[in-house]
Tab-separated table of C-alpha atoms in Angstrom:
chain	number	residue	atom	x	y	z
D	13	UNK	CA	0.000	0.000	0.000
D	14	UNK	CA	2.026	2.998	-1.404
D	15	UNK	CA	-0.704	5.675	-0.114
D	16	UNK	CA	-0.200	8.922	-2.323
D	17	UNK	CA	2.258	9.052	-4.582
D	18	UNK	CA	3.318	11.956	-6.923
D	19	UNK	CA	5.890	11.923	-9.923
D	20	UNK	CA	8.613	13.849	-10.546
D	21	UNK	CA	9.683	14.895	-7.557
D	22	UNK	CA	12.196	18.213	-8.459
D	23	UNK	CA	11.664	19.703	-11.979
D	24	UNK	CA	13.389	23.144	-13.088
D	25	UNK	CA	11.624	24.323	-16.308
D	26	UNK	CA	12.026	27.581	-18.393
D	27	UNK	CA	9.697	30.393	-18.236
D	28	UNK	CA	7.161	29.609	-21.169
D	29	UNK	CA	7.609	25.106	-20.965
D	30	UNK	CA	4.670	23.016	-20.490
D	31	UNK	CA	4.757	20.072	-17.787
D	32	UNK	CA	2.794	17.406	-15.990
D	33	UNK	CA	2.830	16.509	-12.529
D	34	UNK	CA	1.382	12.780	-11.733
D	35	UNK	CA	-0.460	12.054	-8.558
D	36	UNK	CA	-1.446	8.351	-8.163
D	37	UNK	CA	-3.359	7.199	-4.809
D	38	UNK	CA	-4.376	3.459	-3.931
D	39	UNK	CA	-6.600	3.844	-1.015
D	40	UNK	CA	-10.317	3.670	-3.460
D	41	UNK	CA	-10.602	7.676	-2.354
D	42	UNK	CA	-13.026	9.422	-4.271
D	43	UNK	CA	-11.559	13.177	-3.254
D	44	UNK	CA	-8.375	14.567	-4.813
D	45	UNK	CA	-6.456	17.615	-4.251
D	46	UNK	CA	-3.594	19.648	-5.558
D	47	UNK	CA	-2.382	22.136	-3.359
D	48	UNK	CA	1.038	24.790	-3.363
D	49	UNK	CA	2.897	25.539	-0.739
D	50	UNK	CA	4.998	28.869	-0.067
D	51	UNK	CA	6.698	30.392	2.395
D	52	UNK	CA	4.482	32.386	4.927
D	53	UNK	CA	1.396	31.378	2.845
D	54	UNK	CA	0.454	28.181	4.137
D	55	UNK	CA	-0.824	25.266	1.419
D	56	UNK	CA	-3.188	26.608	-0.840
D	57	UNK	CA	-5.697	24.381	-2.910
D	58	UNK	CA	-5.243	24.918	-6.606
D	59	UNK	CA	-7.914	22.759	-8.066
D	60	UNK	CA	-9.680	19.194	-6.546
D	61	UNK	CA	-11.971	16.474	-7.729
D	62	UNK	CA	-14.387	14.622	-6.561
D	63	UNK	CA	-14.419	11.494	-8.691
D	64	UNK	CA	-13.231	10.383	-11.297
D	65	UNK	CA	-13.922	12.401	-15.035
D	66	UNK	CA	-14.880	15.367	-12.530
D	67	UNK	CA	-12.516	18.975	-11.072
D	68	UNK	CA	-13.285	21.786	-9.491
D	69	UNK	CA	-11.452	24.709	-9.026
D	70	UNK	CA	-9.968	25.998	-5.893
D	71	UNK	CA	-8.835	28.943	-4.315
D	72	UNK	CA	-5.756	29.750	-7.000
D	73	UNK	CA	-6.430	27.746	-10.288
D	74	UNK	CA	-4.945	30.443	-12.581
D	75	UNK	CA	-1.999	28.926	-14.781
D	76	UNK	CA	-3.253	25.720	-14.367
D	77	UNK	CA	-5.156	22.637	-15.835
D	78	UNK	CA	-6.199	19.303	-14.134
D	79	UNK	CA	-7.619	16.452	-15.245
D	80	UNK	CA	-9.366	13.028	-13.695
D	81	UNK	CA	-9.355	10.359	-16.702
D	82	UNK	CA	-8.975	7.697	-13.728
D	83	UNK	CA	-10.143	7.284	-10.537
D	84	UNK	CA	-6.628	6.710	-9.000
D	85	UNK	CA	-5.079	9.629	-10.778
D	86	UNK	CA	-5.084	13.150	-10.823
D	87	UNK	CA	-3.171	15.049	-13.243
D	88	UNK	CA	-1.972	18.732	-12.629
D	89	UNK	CA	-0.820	20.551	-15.837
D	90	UNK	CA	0.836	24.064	-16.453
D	91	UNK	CA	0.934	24.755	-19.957
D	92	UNK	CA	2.794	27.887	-19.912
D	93	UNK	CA	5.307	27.860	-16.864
D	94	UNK	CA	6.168	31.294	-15.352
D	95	UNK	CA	8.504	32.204	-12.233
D	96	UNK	CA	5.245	33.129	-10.099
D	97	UNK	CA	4.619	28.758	-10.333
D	98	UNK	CA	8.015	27.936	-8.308
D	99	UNK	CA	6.561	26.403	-5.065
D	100	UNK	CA	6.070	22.894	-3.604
D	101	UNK	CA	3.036	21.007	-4.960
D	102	UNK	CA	1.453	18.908	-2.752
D	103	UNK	CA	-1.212	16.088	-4.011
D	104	UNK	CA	-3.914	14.522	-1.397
D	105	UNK	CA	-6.760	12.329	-1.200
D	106	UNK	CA	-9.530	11.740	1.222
D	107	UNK	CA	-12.870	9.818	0.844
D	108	UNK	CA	-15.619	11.563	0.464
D	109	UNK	CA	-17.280	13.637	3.299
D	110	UNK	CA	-21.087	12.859	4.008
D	111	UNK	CA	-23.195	14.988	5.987
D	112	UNK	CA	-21.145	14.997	9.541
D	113	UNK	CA	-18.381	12.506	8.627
D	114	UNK	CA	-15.565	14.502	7.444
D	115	UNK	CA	-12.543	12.631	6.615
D	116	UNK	CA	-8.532	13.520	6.909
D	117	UNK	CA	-6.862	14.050	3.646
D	118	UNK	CA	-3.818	12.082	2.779
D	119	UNK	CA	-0.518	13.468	1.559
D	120	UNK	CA	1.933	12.972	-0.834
D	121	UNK	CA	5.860	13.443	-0.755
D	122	UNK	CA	5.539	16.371	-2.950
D	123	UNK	CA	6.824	17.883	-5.991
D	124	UNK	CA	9.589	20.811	-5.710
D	125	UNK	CA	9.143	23.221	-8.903
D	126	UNK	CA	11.188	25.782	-10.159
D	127	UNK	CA	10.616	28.142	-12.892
D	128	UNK	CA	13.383	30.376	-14.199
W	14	UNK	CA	-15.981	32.947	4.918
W	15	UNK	CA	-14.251	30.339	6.848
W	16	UNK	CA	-10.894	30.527	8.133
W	17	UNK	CA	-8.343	29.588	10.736
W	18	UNK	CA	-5.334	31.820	11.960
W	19	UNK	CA	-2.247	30.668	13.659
W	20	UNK	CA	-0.718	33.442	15.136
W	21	UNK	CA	3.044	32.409	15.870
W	22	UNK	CA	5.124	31.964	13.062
W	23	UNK	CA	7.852	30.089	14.995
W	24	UNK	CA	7.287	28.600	18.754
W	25	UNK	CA	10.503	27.520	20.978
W	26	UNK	CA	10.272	25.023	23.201
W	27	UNK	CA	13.164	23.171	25.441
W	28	UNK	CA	13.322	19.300	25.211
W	29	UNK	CA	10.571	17.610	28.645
W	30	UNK	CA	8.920	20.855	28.779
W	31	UNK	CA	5.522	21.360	27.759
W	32	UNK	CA	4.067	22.648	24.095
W	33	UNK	CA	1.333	24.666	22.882
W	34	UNK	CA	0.745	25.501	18.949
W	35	UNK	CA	-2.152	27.890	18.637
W	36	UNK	CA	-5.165	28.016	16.241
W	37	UNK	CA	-7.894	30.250	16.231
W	38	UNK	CA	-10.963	29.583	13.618
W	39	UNK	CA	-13.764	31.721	11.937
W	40	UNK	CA	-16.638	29.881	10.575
W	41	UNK	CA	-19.943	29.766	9.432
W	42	UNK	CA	-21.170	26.217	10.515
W	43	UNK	CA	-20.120	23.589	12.868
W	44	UNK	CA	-16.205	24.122	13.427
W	45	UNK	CA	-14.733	20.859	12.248
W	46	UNK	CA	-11.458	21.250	13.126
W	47	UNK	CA	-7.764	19.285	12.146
W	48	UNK	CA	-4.046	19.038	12.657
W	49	UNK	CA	-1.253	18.535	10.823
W	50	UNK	CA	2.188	18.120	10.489
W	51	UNK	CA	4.905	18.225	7.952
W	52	UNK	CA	8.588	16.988	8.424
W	53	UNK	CA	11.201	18.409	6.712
W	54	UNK	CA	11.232	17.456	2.927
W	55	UNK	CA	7.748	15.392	3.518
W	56	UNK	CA	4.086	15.429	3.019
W	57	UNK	CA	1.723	16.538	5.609
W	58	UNK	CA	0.366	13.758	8.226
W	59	UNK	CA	-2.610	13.726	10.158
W	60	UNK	CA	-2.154	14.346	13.747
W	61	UNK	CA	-5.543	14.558	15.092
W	62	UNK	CA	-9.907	15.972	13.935
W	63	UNK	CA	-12.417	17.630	16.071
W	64	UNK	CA	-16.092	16.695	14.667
W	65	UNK	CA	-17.896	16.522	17.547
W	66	UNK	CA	-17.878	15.270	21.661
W	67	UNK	CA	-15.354	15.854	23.956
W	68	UNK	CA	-13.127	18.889	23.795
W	69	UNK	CA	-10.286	17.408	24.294
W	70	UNK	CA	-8.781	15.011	21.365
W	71	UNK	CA	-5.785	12.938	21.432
W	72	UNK	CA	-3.962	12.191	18.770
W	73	UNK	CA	-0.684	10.238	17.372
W	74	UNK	CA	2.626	10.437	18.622
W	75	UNK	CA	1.378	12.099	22.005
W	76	UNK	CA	-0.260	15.072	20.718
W	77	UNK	CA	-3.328	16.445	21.876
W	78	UNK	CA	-5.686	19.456	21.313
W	79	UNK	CA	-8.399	21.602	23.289
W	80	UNK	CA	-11.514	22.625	21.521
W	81	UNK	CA	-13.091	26.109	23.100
W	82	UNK	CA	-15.887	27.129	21.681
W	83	UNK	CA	-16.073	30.213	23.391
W	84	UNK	CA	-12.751	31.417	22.455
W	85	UNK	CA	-12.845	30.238	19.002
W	86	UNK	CA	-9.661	27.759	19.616
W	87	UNK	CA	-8.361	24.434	18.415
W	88	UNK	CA	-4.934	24.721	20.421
W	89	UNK	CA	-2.566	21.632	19.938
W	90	UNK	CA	-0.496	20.670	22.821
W	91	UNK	CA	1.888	17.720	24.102
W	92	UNK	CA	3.088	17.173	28.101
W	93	UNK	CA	6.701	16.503	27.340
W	94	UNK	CA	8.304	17.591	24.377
W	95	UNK	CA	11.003	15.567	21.871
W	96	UNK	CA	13.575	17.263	19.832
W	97	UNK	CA	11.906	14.888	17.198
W	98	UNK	CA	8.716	17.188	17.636
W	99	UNK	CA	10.568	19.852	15.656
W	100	UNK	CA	8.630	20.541	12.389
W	101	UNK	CA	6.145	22.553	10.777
W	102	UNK	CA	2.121	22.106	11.911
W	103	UNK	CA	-1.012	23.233	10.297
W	104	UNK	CA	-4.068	23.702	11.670
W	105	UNK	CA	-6.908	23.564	9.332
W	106	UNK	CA	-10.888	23.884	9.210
W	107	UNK	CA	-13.797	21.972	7.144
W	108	UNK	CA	-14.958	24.380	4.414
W	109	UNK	CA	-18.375	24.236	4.489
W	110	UNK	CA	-18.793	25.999	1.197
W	111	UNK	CA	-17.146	23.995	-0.910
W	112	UNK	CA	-18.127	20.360	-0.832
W	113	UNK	CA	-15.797	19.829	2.348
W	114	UNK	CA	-12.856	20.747	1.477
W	115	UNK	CA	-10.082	21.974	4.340
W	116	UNK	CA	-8.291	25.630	4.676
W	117	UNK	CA	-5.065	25.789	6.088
W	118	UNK	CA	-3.379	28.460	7.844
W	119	UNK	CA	-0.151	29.360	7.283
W	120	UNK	CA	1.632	27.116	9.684
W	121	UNK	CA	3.599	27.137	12.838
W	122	UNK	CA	7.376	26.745	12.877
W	123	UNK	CA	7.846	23.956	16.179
W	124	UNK	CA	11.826	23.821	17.180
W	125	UNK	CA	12.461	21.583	20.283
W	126	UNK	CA	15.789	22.343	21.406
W	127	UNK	CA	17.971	19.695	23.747
């Protein structure tokens, strides 16, 4: 049972390059999430699903593309890199709250981005 | 809007003495409330979840957290503290608006010193 599990982990790209980050989770969660994380900002969601061949966006989606083909992955795209996207990017899964059962969302290692 | 603050950007603690990470919340429904914490280099790990009941919650590796509703907190603490303590914790809060998903704050800097 790998948990969460997110591919590459360091990438340096140019201002203006196109990547994909992979998150894979197999613990049958419905919920997925990509998050950044900078200094003095805390994590901040970017965009999320909740199931498979469905996203949402979240609180910063600008610059950014996601897609859900499967249920155990979750695909987060830039398609034009720029130096504002250096940060950590954080994947996580949870199953799927119901009424008053709220469930804790499970982390991955992390991806460490940087744009020049 | 729904939010949590954690006022300290770094707390200081000596090795066997006590710890307290502070959270303060703002929302619109029933405050369900979570810690985390993030090792150097790592993901972040569940520590511990307020949903409902006592107001007190224990969590893993010996952490615990008080719930006052009156003072809007969701303070994590632990008795004795371990140099291995020393990493970064979030406290975060159910956002009711938006199909459950959680809001952070910005994370407080633990360093247990020997």
């Amino acid at each position: 049972n790998a948990g969460v599990t997110q591919t590459p982990k360091f990438r340096v790209l140019k201002t203006g390059q196109s990547m994909t980050l992979l998150c894979a989770q197999d613990m049958n969660h419905e919920y997925m999430y990509w998050y950044r994380q900078d200094p003095g900002m805390g994590l901040r969601l970017i965009h999320y699903s909740v199931g498979e061949g469905t996203t949402a966006k979240g609180e910063v989606p600008d610059g950014y593309n996601v897609s859900r083909l499967k249920k155990q992955n979750f695909l987060l795209g830039l398609e034009s890199a720029a130096p504002s996207q250096t940060s950590v990017y954080f994947c996580a899964s949870s199953h799927t709250p119901r009424g008053d059962r709220t469930y804790e969302q499970y982390f991955g290692p992390g991806t460490r981005l940087t744009v020049t | 809007a729904q939010s949590v603050a954690q006022p300290e950007d770094q707390v200081n603690v000596a090795e066997g003495n006590p710890l307290t990470v502070k959270c303060t919340y703002s929302v619109s429904g029933n405050p369900y409330l979570f810690w985390y914490v993030q090792y150097p280099n790592r993901g972040l790990q569940f520590l511990l979840k307020y949903i409902t009941g006592d107001n007190l919650v224990k969590g893993s590796y010996g952490f615990e957290a008080e719930f006052n509703k009156s003072q809007t907190s969701f303070h994590l603490k632990k008795p004795s503290a371990l140099v291995s303590d020393s990493a970064l914790y979030f406290c975060a809060v159910r956002d009711w608006g938006s199909q459950g998903n959680l809001i952070f704050g910005k994370g407080t800097k633990l360093s247990v010193k020997p």
